[in-house]
């Protein structure tokens, strides 16, 4: 099974900060990686698919990069609406999710 | 617009069964793989099962293999998750998800509580 490890688990940041979340896969997954945002009591929302493709309607301050086993989600300028939990997901072989990164207000 | 609406959640005793349904609308159902993902209270996302667009291929997480089954009804645009031999650790919100690659649409979730 493919394991995904996100870091950090909790990220404290301020509005306007540039933030980066890392996701490492236990084996090569090509570029079959997605990122989701989840707010309390809500279903996850797809932000990025195929490592770097922005889902329709998602603000351009979100971007993804990486390949092979190491991937990043970057928010270029954190906005109040961005405080949430973020998950990476691989879909190279079935589905696996990372454990999540909570972005909280500093 | 795309809609996924789960139903069938509730409280069930350990060892018993429960069937979740997901009603899909707003898209060509037969074009998409469908998935179930769960989230225990305060925990992360956990993939449960997937079914191919035509129902010919089904995949399960090791934690539910042999206990859960997944099916789809093209005539009704439904995808079901039959859960047998339920355990306390199966307690979670279960989401129905559309996606032939990543999950681009998610339902609102159905809460399943396994407790005596």
PDB file of C-alpha atoms in Angstrom:
ATOM      1  CA  UNK A   1       0.000   0.000   0.000  1.00  0.00           C
ATOM      2  CA  UNK A   2       1.122   3.557  -0.726  1.00  0.00           C
ATOM      3  CA  UNK A   3       1.516   5.735   2.363  1.00  0.00           C
ATOM      4  CA  UNK A   4       1.425   9.530   2.322  1.00  0.00           C
ATOM      5  CA  UNK A   5       3.097  11.628   5.002  1.00  0.00           C
ATOM      6  CA  UNK A   6       2.233  15.303   5.316  1.00  0.00           C
ATOM      7  CA  UNK A   7       4.279  17.918   7.122  1.00  0.00           C
ATOM      8  CA  UNK A   8       3.760  19.836   9.201  1.00  0.00           C
ATOM      9  CA  UNK A   9       0.701  18.500  11.008  1.00  0.00           C
ATOM     10  CA  UNK A  10      -0.154  21.969  12.280  1.00  0.00           C
ATOM     11  CA  UNK A  11       0.922  25.237  10.700  1.00  0.00           C
ATOM     12  CA  UNK A  12       0.440  28.581  12.433  1.00  0.00           C
ATOM     13  CA  UNK A  13       0.418  31.527  10.060  1.00  0.00           C
ATOM     14  CA  UNK A  14      -0.878  35.051   9.572  1.00  0.00           C
ATOM     15  CA  UNK A  15      -2.984  36.575   6.831  1.00  0.00           C
ATOM     16  CA  UNK A  16      -0.702  37.448   3.931  1.00  0.00           C
ATOM     17  CA  UNK A  17       1.889  34.773   4.714  1.00  0.00           C
ATOM     18  CA  UNK A  18       3.193  32.397   2.086  1.00  0.00           C
ATOM     19  CA  UNK A  19       2.651  28.850   3.340  1.00  0.00           C
ATOM     20  CA  UNK A  20       3.889  25.524   2.050  1.00  0.00           C
ATOM     21  CA  UNK A  21       2.691  22.037   2.941  1.00  0.00           C
ATOM     22  CA  UNK A  22       4.682  18.972   1.953  1.00  0.00           C
ATOM     23  CA  UNK A  23       3.413  15.495   1.084  1.00  0.00           C
ATOM     24  CA  UNK A  24       5.788  12.544   0.716  1.00  0.00           C
ATOM     25  CA  UNK A  25       4.754   9.249  -0.834  1.00  0.00           C
ATOM     26  CA  UNK A  26       6.207   5.889   0.181  1.00  0.00           C
ATOM     27  CA  UNK A  27       6.723   5.026  -3.496  1.00  0.00           C
ATOM     28  CA  UNK A  28       6.682   6.758  -6.850  1.00  0.00           C
ATOM     29  CA  UNK A  29       3.201   7.894  -7.824  1.00  0.00           C
ATOM     30  CA  UNK A  30       4.111   9.830 -10.978  1.00  0.00           C
ATOM     31  CA  UNK A  31       1.992  12.995 -10.846  1.00  0.00           C
ATOM     32  CA  UNK A  32      -1.211  11.365  -9.600  1.00  0.00           C
ATOM     33  CA  UNK A  33      -1.572  13.593  -6.573  1.00  0.00           C
ATOM     34  CA  UNK A  34      -4.403  15.863  -5.466  1.00  0.00           C
ATOM     35  CA  UNK A  35      -4.930  18.389  -2.676  1.00  0.00           C
ATOM     36  CA  UNK A  36      -8.149  19.044  -0.763  1.00  0.00           C
ATOM     37  CA  UNK A  37      -9.303  21.694   1.673  1.00  0.00           C
ATOM     38  CA  UNK A  38     -11.727  20.790   4.446  1.00  0.00           C
ATOM     39  CA  UNK A  39     -13.500  23.078   6.877  1.00  0.00           C
ATOM     40  CA  UNK A  40     -15.188  21.826  10.068  1.00  0.00           C
ATOM     41  CA  UNK A  41     -18.456  20.015   9.415  1.00  0.00           C
ATOM     42  CA  UNK A  42     -18.043  20.195   5.643  1.00  0.00           C
ATOM     43  CA  UNK A  43     -17.028  17.790   2.918  1.00  0.00           C
ATOM     44  CA  UNK A  44     -13.551  18.154   1.448  1.00  0.00           C
ATOM     45  CA  UNK A  45     -13.150  20.401  -1.575  1.00  0.00           C
ATOM     46  CA  UNK A  46     -10.794  19.570  -4.430  1.00  0.00           C
ATOM     47  CA  UNK A  47      -8.167  22.280  -4.959  1.00  0.00           C
ATOM     48  CA  UNK A  48      -5.442  20.734  -7.117  1.00  0.00           C
ATOM     49  CA  UNK A  49      -5.306  17.568  -9.228  1.00  0.00           C
ATOM     50  CA  UNK A  50      -2.533  15.901 -11.205  1.00  0.00           C
ATOM     51  CA  UNK A  51       0.022  17.608  -8.923  1.00  0.00           C
ATOM     52  CA  UNK A  52      -0.331  21.122 -10.327  1.00  0.00           C
ATOM     53  CA  UNK A  53      -3.665  21.534 -12.147  1.00  0.00           C
ATOM     54  CA  UNK A  54      -5.969  24.027 -10.479  1.00  0.00           C
ATOM     55  CA  UNK A  55      -9.581  22.884 -10.118  1.00  0.00           C
ATOM     56  CA  UNK A  56     -12.100  25.236 -11.696  1.00  0.00           C
ATOM     57  CA  UNK A  57     -13.091  28.089  -9.409  1.00  0.00           C
ATOM     58  CA  UNK A  58     -10.128  27.714  -7.053  1.00  0.00           C
ATOM     59  CA  UNK A  59      -8.205  30.958  -6.460  1.00  0.00           C
ATOM     60  CA  UNK A  60      -4.855  31.263  -8.188  1.00  0.00           C
ATOM     61  CA  UNK A  61      -3.056  31.819  -4.874  1.00  0.00           C
ATOM     62  CA  UNK A  62      -3.153  28.018  -4.544  1.00  0.00           C
ATOM     63  CA  UNK A  63      -0.533  26.097  -6.468  1.00  0.00           C
ATOM     64  CA  UNK A  64       0.935  22.612  -6.461  1.00  0.00           C
ATOM     65  CA  UNK A  65       4.240  21.169  -7.546  1.00  0.00           C
ATOM     66  CA  UNK A  66       6.415  18.078  -7.308  1.00  0.00           C
ATOM     67  CA  UNK A  67       6.887  14.695  -8.877  1.00  0.00           C
ATOM     68  CA  UNK A  68       7.763  11.134  -8.017  1.00  0.00           C
ATOM     69  CA  UNK A  69       7.482  10.989  -4.248  1.00  0.00           C
ATOM     70  CA  UNK A  70       7.643  14.594  -3.021  1.00  0.00           C
ATOM     71  CA  UNK A  71       4.932  17.178  -3.524  1.00  0.00           C
ATOM     72  CA  UNK A  72       4.018  20.600  -2.188  1.00  0.00           C
ATOM     73  CA  UNK A  73       0.938  22.762  -1.868  1.00  0.00           C
ATOM     74  CA  UNK A  74       1.670  26.487  -1.684  1.00  0.00           C
ATOM     75  CA  UNK A  75      -0.674  29.296  -0.747  1.00  0.00           C
ATOM     76  CA  UNK A  76       1.012  32.458  -1.970  1.00  0.00           C
ATOM     77  CA  UNK A  77      -0.788  34.906   0.326  1.00  0.00           C
ATOM     78  CA  UNK A  78      -2.922  33.357   3.043  1.00  0.00           C
ATOM     79  CA  UNK A  79      -6.451  34.717   3.240  1.00  0.00           C
ATOM     80  CA  UNK A  80      -8.931  34.511   6.157  1.00  0.00           C
ATOM     81  CA  UNK A  81     -10.968  31.912   4.242  1.00  0.00           C
ATOM     82  CA  UNK A  82      -7.913  29.634   3.933  1.00  0.00           C
ATOM     83  CA  UNK A  83      -7.727  28.628   7.586  1.00  0.00           C
ATOM     84  CA  UNK A  84      -8.717  24.975   7.278  1.00  0.00           C
ATOM     85  CA  UNK A  85      -7.297  21.469   7.124  1.00  0.00           C
ATOM     86  CA  UNK A  86      -5.540  20.343   3.954  1.00  0.00           C
ATOM     87  CA  UNK A  87      -5.122  16.772   2.737  1.00  0.00           C
ATOM     88  CA  UNK A  88      -3.027  15.304  -0.032  1.00  0.00           C
ATOM     89  CA  UNK A  89      -4.284  12.223  -1.871  1.00  0.00           C
ATOM     90  CA  UNK A  90      -2.648   9.795  -4.256  1.00  0.00           C
ATOM     91  CA  UNK A  91      -4.676   8.083  -6.970  1.00  0.00           C
ATOM     92  CA  UNK A  92      -1.896   6.155  -8.692  1.00  0.00           C
ATOM     93  CA  UNK A  93      -3.010   2.926  -7.029  1.00  0.00           C
ATOM     94  CA  UNK A  94      -6.440   3.005  -5.404  1.00  0.00           C
ATOM     95  CA  UNK A  95      -6.712   6.040  -3.119  1.00  0.00           C
ATOM     96  CA  UNK A  96      -4.711   7.059  -0.084  1.00  0.00           C
ATOM     97  CA  UNK A  97      -4.887  10.284   1.906  1.00  0.00           C
ATOM     98  CA  UNK A  98      -2.270  12.030   3.968  1.00  0.00           C
ATOM     99  CA  UNK A  99      -3.032  12.583   7.640  1.00  0.00           C
ATOM    100  CA  UNK A 100      -3.840  16.265   7.132  1.00  0.00           C
ATOM    101  CA  UNK A 101      -2.307  19.654   7.907  1.00  0.00           C
ATOM    102  CA  UNK A 102      -4.295  22.105   9.983  1.00  0.00           C
ATOM    103  CA  UNK A 103      -3.582  25.735   9.082  1.00  0.00           C
ATOM    104  CA  UNK A 104      -4.408  27.902  12.066  1.00  0.00           C
ATOM    105  CA  UNK A 105      -4.256  31.573  12.863  1.00  0.00           C
ATOM    106  CA  UNK A 106      -0.984  32.651  14.445  1.00  0.00           C
TER     107      UNK A 106
ATOM    108  CA  UNK B   1     -25.491  20.918 -11.138  1.00  0.00           C
ATOM    109  CA  UNK B   2     -23.756  17.857  -9.779  1.00  0.00           C
ATOM    110  CA  UNK B   3     -25.342  16.497  -6.624  1.00  0.00           C
ATOM    111  CA  UNK B   4     -24.492  13.496  -4.489  1.00  0.00           C
ATOM    112  CA  UNK B   5     -26.883  12.756  -1.645  1.00  0.00           C
ATOM    113  CA  UNK B   6     -26.125  10.021   0.866  1.00  0.00           C
ATOM    114  CA  UNK B   7     -28.755   8.261   2.928  1.00  0.00           C
ATOM    115  CA  UNK B   8     -29.038   5.283   5.237  1.00  0.00           C
ATOM    116  CA  UNK B   9     -26.789   6.341   8.085  1.00  0.00           C
ATOM    117  CA  UNK B  10     -27.697   5.757  11.708  1.00  0.00           C
ATOM    118  CA  UNK B  11     -26.857   3.915  14.905  1.00  0.00           C
ATOM    119  CA  UNK B  12     -26.238   0.176  14.662  1.00  0.00           C
ATOM    120  CA  UNK B  13     -24.996  -2.470  17.087  1.00  0.00           C
ATOM    121  CA  UNK B  14     -21.618  -4.146  16.605  1.00  0.00           C
ATOM    122  CA  UNK B  15     -21.865  -7.157  14.322  1.00  0.00           C
ATOM    123  CA  UNK B  16     -24.950  -5.859  12.539  1.00  0.00           C
ATOM    124  CA  UNK B  17     -25.366  -4.549   8.997  1.00  0.00           C
ATOM    125  CA  UNK B  18     -26.200  -1.221   7.410  1.00  0.00           C
ATOM    126  CA  UNK B  19     -26.642  -0.116   3.801  1.00  0.00           C
ATOM    127  CA  UNK B  20     -25.730   3.356   2.606  1.00  0.00           C
ATOM    128  CA  UNK B  21     -27.041   4.768  -0.656  1.00  0.00           C
ATOM    129  CA  UNK B  22     -25.819   7.677  -2.736  1.00  0.00           C
ATOM    130  CA  UNK B  23     -28.174   9.313  -5.228  1.00  0.00           C
ATOM    131  CA  UNK B  24     -26.316  11.017  -8.056  1.00  0.00           C
ATOM    132  CA  UNK B  25     -27.684  13.700 -10.349  1.00  0.00           C
ATOM    133  CA  UNK B  26     -26.543  16.452 -12.661  1.00  0.00           C
ATOM    134  CA  UNK B  27     -24.068  14.391 -14.669  1.00  0.00           C
ATOM    135  CA  UNK B  28     -23.816  11.281 -16.817  1.00  0.00           C
ATOM    136  CA  UNK B  29     -23.533   8.708 -14.039  1.00  0.00           C
ATOM    137  CA  UNK B  30     -22.250   5.917 -16.282  1.00  0.00           C
ATOM    138  CA  UNK B  31     -19.178   7.980 -17.233  1.00  0.00           C
ATOM    139  CA  UNK B  32     -17.675   8.048 -13.739  1.00  0.00           C
ATOM    140  CA  UNK B  33     -16.045   5.859 -11.165  1.00  0.00           C
ATOM    141  CA  UNK B  34     -17.616   6.282  -7.750  1.00  0.00           C
ATOM    142  CA  UNK B  35     -16.024   6.020  -4.317  1.00  0.00           C
ATOM    143  CA  UNK B  36     -16.790   5.927  -0.625  1.00  0.00           C
ATOM    144  CA  UNK B  37     -14.491   7.747   1.779  1.00  0.00           C
ATOM    145  CA  UNK B  38     -15.009   7.892   5.542  1.00  0.00           C
ATOM    146  CA  UNK B  39     -13.879  10.153   8.343  1.00  0.00           C
ATOM    147  CA  UNK B  40     -14.028   9.137  11.981  1.00  0.00           C
ATOM    148  CA  UNK B  41     -14.784  11.977  14.445  1.00  0.00           C
ATOM    149  CA  UNK B  42     -11.768  14.274  14.713  1.00  0.00           C
ATOM    150  CA  UNK B  43      -9.724  12.102  12.360  1.00  0.00           C
ATOM    151  CA  UNK B  44      -8.499  12.232   8.771  1.00  0.00           C
ATOM    152  CA  UNK B  45      -9.910  10.917   5.524  1.00  0.00           C
ATOM    153  CA  UNK B  46      -9.909   7.169   4.913  1.00  0.00           C
ATOM    154  CA  UNK B  47     -10.677   5.617   1.533  1.00  0.00           C
ATOM    155  CA  UNK B  48     -13.165   2.734   1.830  1.00  0.00           C
ATOM    156  CA  UNK B  49     -14.192   1.423  -1.601  1.00  0.00           C
ATOM    157  CA  UNK B  50     -14.390   2.205  -5.311  1.00  0.00           C
ATOM    158  CA  UNK B  51     -16.435   0.948  -8.245  1.00  0.00           C
ATOM    159  CA  UNK B  52     -15.624   1.402 -11.910  1.00  0.00           C
ATOM    160  CA  UNK B  53     -17.894   3.303 -14.281  1.00  0.00           C
ATOM    161  CA  UNK B  54     -19.568   0.113 -15.497  1.00  0.00           C
ATOM    162  CA  UNK B  55     -19.504  -1.764 -12.190  1.00  0.00           C
ATOM    163  CA  UNK B  56     -17.139  -4.422 -13.480  1.00  0.00           C
ATOM    164  CA  UNK B  57     -14.298  -3.593 -11.097  1.00  0.00           C
ATOM    165  CA  UNK B  58     -14.572  -3.085  -7.361  1.00  0.00           C
ATOM    166  CA  UNK B  59     -11.832  -2.239  -4.883  1.00  0.00           C
ATOM    167  CA  UNK B  60     -11.787  -2.178  -1.110  1.00  0.00           C
ATOM    168  CA  UNK B  61      -9.522  -0.988   1.670  1.00  0.00           C
ATOM    169  CA  UNK B  62      -7.985  -3.851   3.630  1.00  0.00           C
ATOM    170  CA  UNK B  63      -9.864  -2.706   6.735  1.00  0.00           C
ATOM    171  CA  UNK B  64     -13.251  -3.468   5.152  1.00  0.00           C
ATOM    172  CA  UNK B  65     -12.415  -6.223   2.671  1.00  0.00           C
ATOM    173  CA  UNK B  66     -14.753  -9.189   3.080  1.00  0.00           C
ATOM    174  CA  UNK B  67     -17.227  -7.160   5.152  1.00  0.00           C
ATOM    175  CA  UNK B  68     -18.284  -4.331   2.817  1.00  0.00           C
ATOM    176  CA  UNK B  69     -19.562  -4.508  -0.747  1.00  0.00           C
ATOM    177  CA  UNK B  70     -20.160  -1.755  -3.277  1.00  0.00           C
ATOM    178  CA  UNK B  71     -22.645  -1.713  -6.126  1.00  0.00           C
ATOM    179  CA  UNK B  72     -24.226   0.683  -8.576  1.00  0.00           C
ATOM    180  CA  UNK B  73     -27.599   0.891 -10.298  1.00  0.00           C
ATOM    181  CA  UNK B  74     -27.358   2.716 -13.611  1.00  0.00           C
ATOM    182  CA  UNK B  75     -31.139   2.859 -14.011  1.00  0.00           C
ATOM    183  CA  UNK B  76     -31.508   4.798 -10.753  1.00  0.00           C
ATOM    184  CA  UNK B  77     -28.138   6.589 -10.636  1.00  0.00           C
ATOM    185  CA  UNK B  78     -27.401   5.042  -7.262  1.00  0.00           C
ATOM    186  CA  UNK B  79     -24.253   3.720  -5.667  1.00  0.00           C
ATOM    187  CA  UNK B  80     -24.632   1.618  -2.549  1.00  0.00           C
ATOM    188  CA  UNK B  81     -22.288   0.527   0.214  1.00  0.00           C
ATOM    189  CA  UNK B  82     -23.405  -2.598   2.038  1.00  0.00           C
ATOM    190  CA  UNK B  83     -21.653  -2.808   5.395  1.00  0.00           C
ATOM    191  CA  UNK B  84     -21.735  -6.107   7.277  1.00  0.00           C
ATOM    192  CA  UNK B  85     -20.181  -7.258  10.546  1.00  0.00           C
ATOM    193  CA  UNK B  86     -19.815  -3.663  11.671  1.00  0.00           C
ATOM    194  CA  UNK B  87     -17.274  -2.730  14.313  1.00  0.00           C
ATOM    195  CA  UNK B  88     -16.900   0.265  16.590  1.00  0.00           C
ATOM    196  CA  UNK B  89     -13.981   1.445  14.460  1.00  0.00           C
ATOM    197  CA  UNK B  90     -16.302   1.707  11.438  1.00  0.00           C
ATOM    198  CA  UNK B  91     -18.044   4.650  13.129  1.00  0.00           C
ATOM    199  CA  UNK B  92     -17.544   7.659  10.857  1.00  0.00           C
ATOM    200  CA  UNK B  93     -19.089  10.078   8.421  1.00  0.00           C
ATOM    201  CA  UNK B  94     -19.235   8.279   5.070  1.00  0.00           C
ATOM    202  CA  UNK B  95     -18.874  10.412   1.950  1.00  0.00           C
ATOM    203  CA  UNK B  96     -19.914   9.440  -1.554  1.00  0.00           C
ATOM    204  CA  UNK B  97     -17.406  10.830  -4.057  1.00  0.00           C
ATOM    205  CA  UNK B  98     -17.384  11.185  -7.828  1.00  0.00           C
ATOM    206  CA  UNK B  99     -14.077  10.791  -9.567  1.00  0.00           C
ATOM    207  CA  UNK B 100     -12.390   8.942 -12.342  1.00  0.00           C
ATOM    208  CA  UNK B 101      -9.147  10.412 -11.117  1.00  0.00           C
ATOM    209  CA  UNK B 102      -9.273  12.657  -8.066  1.00  0.00           C
ATOM    210  CA  UNK B 103     -12.553  13.217  -6.242  1.00  0.00           C
ATOM    211  CA  UNK B 104     -14.098  16.288  -7.764  1.00  0.00           C
ATOM    212  CA  UNK B 105     -17.536  16.162  -6.130  1.00  0.00           C
ATOM    213  CA  UNK B 106     -18.412  14.985  -2.631  1.00  0.00           C
ATOM    214  CA  UNK B 107     -21.730  14.413  -0.942  1.00  0.00           C
ATOM    215  CA  UNK B 108     -22.562  15.960   2.419  1.00  0.00           C
ATOM    216  CA  UNK B 109     -21.871  12.690   4.227  1.00  0.00           C
ATOM    217  CA  UNK B 110     -23.862  10.136   6.207  1.00  0.00           C
ATOM    218  CA  UNK B 111     -23.056   9.479   9.868  1.00  0.00           C
ATOM    219  CA  UNK B 112     -22.699   5.862  10.926  1.00  0.00           C
ATOM    220  CA  UNK B 113     -22.351   5.085  14.621  1.00  0.00           C
ATOM    221  CA  UNK B 114     -21.581   1.547  15.699  1.00  0.00           C
ATOM    222  CA  UNK B 115     -22.412   1.179  19.362  1.00  0.00           C
ATOM    223  CA  UNK B 116     -24.162  -1.183  21.708  1.00  0.00           C
TER     224      UNK B 116
END
